[in-house]
Coordinates of C-alpha atoms in Angstrom, one line a residue:
M311 CA 0.0 0.0 0.0
A312 CA 1.4 3.4 -1.0
M313 CA 2.0 6.0 1.7
T314 CA -0.2 9.1 1.3
L315 CA 1.8 12.3 1.9
A316 CA 0.2 15.4 3.2
G317 CA 0.5 18.7 1.4
P318 CA 0.6 21.3 0.4
T319 CA -1.5 22.8 3.2
S320 CA -1.8 26.5 3.7
H321 CA -1.3 28.1 7.1
S322 CA -0.7 31.5 8.7
F323 CA 0.6 32.8 12.0
I324 CA 1.3 36.1 13.7
S325 CA 4.9 37.3 14.2
Q326 CA 6.0 40.7 15.2
R327 CA 2.3 41.9 14.6
L328 CA 2.3 40.6 11.0
R329 CA 0.2 37.8 9.5
L330 CA 2.6 35.6 7.8
H331 CA 1.8 32.7 5.5
Y332 CA 3.5 29.3 4.8
V333 CA 2.7 26.0 3.1
E334 CA 3.5 22.7 4.6
W335 CA 4.2 19.3 2.9
G336 CA 4.8 15.9 4.4
E337 CA 4.1 14.2 7.6
R338 CA 3.9 16.3 10.8
D339 CA 6.2 13.9 12.8
A340 CA 9.0 13.9 10.1
P341 CA 12.1 16.1 10.8
P342 CA 11.4 19.7 9.7
L343 CA 13.1 21.3 6.8
I344 CA 12.4 25.0 6.0
L345 CA 12.7 26.0 2.3
Q346 CA 13.0 29.8 2.1
H347 CA 12.5 31.7 -1.1
G348 CA 14.7 34.6 -2.2
G349 CA 13.8 38.1 -3.1
R350 CA 11.0 38.7 -5.6
D351 CA 9.6 35.2 -5.0
H352 CA 7.1 33.3 -2.9
C353 CA 6.7 30.0 -1.0
R354 CA 5.1 28.1 -3.9
S355 CA 8.3 28.4 -5.9
W356 CA 9.5 25.4 -3.9
D357 CA 6.6 23.1 -4.9
W358 CA 8.7 20.9 -7.2
V359 CA 11.4 20.5 -4.6
A360 CA 8.9 19.9 -1.8
Q361 CA 7.2 17.1 -3.8
E362 CA 10.5 15.2 -3.8
L363 CA 11.7 16.0 -0.2
C364 CA 8.4 15.5 1.6
R365 CA 8.9 11.7 1.6
D366 CA 11.6 12.1 4.3
W367 CA 11.0 15.6 5.7
R368 CA 8.2 17.9 7.0
I369 CA 8.7 20.7 4.5
I370 CA 7.8 24.2 5.7
A371 CA 7.9 26.9 2.9
P372 CA 7.2 30.4 4.3
D373 CA 6.3 33.6 2.4
L374 CA 8.6 36.3 3.8
R375 CA 7.0 39.5 5.0
G376 CA 5.8 41.4 2.0
H377 CA 5.9 38.4 -0.3
G378 CA 3.2 36.0 -1.5
D379 CA 0.3 35.8 0.9
S380 CA 2.2 37.3 3.9
A381 CA 1.4 40.8 5.1
W382 CA 3.5 43.9 4.3
T383 CA 5.1 45.6 7.2
P384 CA 3.8 49.0 8.0
D385 CA 7.1 50.4 9.2
G386 CA 9.1 49.2 6.1
N387 CA 11.3 46.9 8.2
Y388 CA 12.6 44.2 5.7
A389 CA 16.0 43.7 7.4
D390 CA 17.5 40.3 7.2
V391 CA 17.3 39.8 11.0
A392 CA 13.6 40.6 11.0
F393 CA 13.0 37.9 8.4
L394 CA 14.9 35.4 10.5
Y395 CA 13.1 36.3 13.8
D396 CA 9.7 36.0 12.0
F397 CA 10.4 32.2 11.9
A398 CA 12.0 31.7 15.3
P399 CA 12.5 29.7 17.4
L400 CA 15.1 28.0 15.3
Q401 CA 17.5 26.0 17.4
P402 CA 21.2 25.3 17.0
G403 CA 21.6 22.3 14.7
D404 CA 18.4 23.1 12.6
W405 CA 18.7 23.5 8.9
V406 CA 17.5 26.4 6.6
A407 CA 17.5 26.0 2.8
Q408 CA 17.5 28.9 0.5
N409 CA 17.7 29.6 -3.2
A410 CA 19.6 32.6 -4.7
A411 CA 22.0 32.0 -1.8
N412 CA 24.7 34.2 -3.3
S413 CA 22.5 37.3 -3.2
A414 CA 23.1 40.0 -0.6
V415 CA 20.1 38.7 1.4
G416 CA 21.2 35.1 1.0
L417 CA 24.8 35.8 2.2
A418 CA 23.5 37.7 5.2
L419 CA 21.2 34.8 6.1
I420 CA 24.1 32.4 5.9
Q421 CA 26.1 34.7 8.3
I422 CA 23.2 35.2 10.7
A423 CA 22.3 31.5 10.7
N424 CA 25.9 30.5 11.2
S425 CA 26.3 32.8 14.2
L426 CA 23.3 31.1 15.8
G427 CA 24.5 27.5 15.1
I428 CA 21.9 27.0 12.4
H429 CA 23.0 25.0 9.3
T430 CA 22.2 26.3 5.8
L431 CA 21.6 24.4 2.5
N432 CA 22.3 27.0 -0.2
I433 CA 21.2 26.8 -3.8
V434 CA 23.0 28.8 -6.5
R435 CA 22.5 28.8 -10.3
R436 CA 26.1 28.4 -11.3
D437 CA 29.2 26.8 -9.7
P438 CA 31.2 30.1 -9.5
A439 CA 28.6 31.6 -7.2
A440 CA 29.3 29.0 -4.6
A441 CA 32.6 30.7 -3.5
A442 CA 30.8 33.6 -2.0
C443 CA 28.5 31.3 0.0
L444 CA 31.5 29.3 1.3
H445 CA 33.3 32.5 2.3
A446 CA 30.1 33.5 4.3
G447 CA 30.1 30.2 6.2
A448 CA 27.6 28.1 4.2
S449 CA 27.1 24.5 5.6
S450 CA 26.2 23.0 2.2
I451 CA 25.8 24.3 -1.4
L452 CA 24.0 22.8 -4.4
T453 CA 24.1 24.1 -7.9
D454 CA 20.8 24.2 -9.7
G455 CA 20.4 21.9 -12.7
D456 CA 18.4 19.0 -14.3
D457 CA 19.5 16.5 -11.6
F458 CA 18.9 18.9 -8.7
S459 CA 16.3 16.8 -7.0
S460 CA 18.5 13.6 -6.9
R461 CA 21.5 15.6 -5.6
A462 CA 19.3 17.3 -2.9
L463 CA 18.2 13.9 -1.6
A464 CA 21.8 12.6 -1.5

């Protein structure tokens, strides 16, 4: 009998007085894995990755403040640290995955997460972009490509 996987299901929560949205895939008792989009994007950009990873993980894909179905902040605070605190409490040893990891926001997230003992899985489009992520303290880096899903699962 085939296992039925949950997802995606849509949820929201309040953080720092903002209604924030996320989608969730997989079984609730599986280890959590947060898939965070980059700038000018939204949580559903992870659907194709989540479909593969939800067999082993509880996938949580949030919309950052001001993105997708999350609220815009009235005070204009879109600082990296505000994004991270929106999804606390992350614990040392947890993992955060992000695309466009070599962007300014991505590099800042790597440094903030690293200082908190949180591991980062960083996705870049081309191999040369990985150097900046490594310099910032990235835990793991994957280059996008046709075989991305199989490499992500390895």
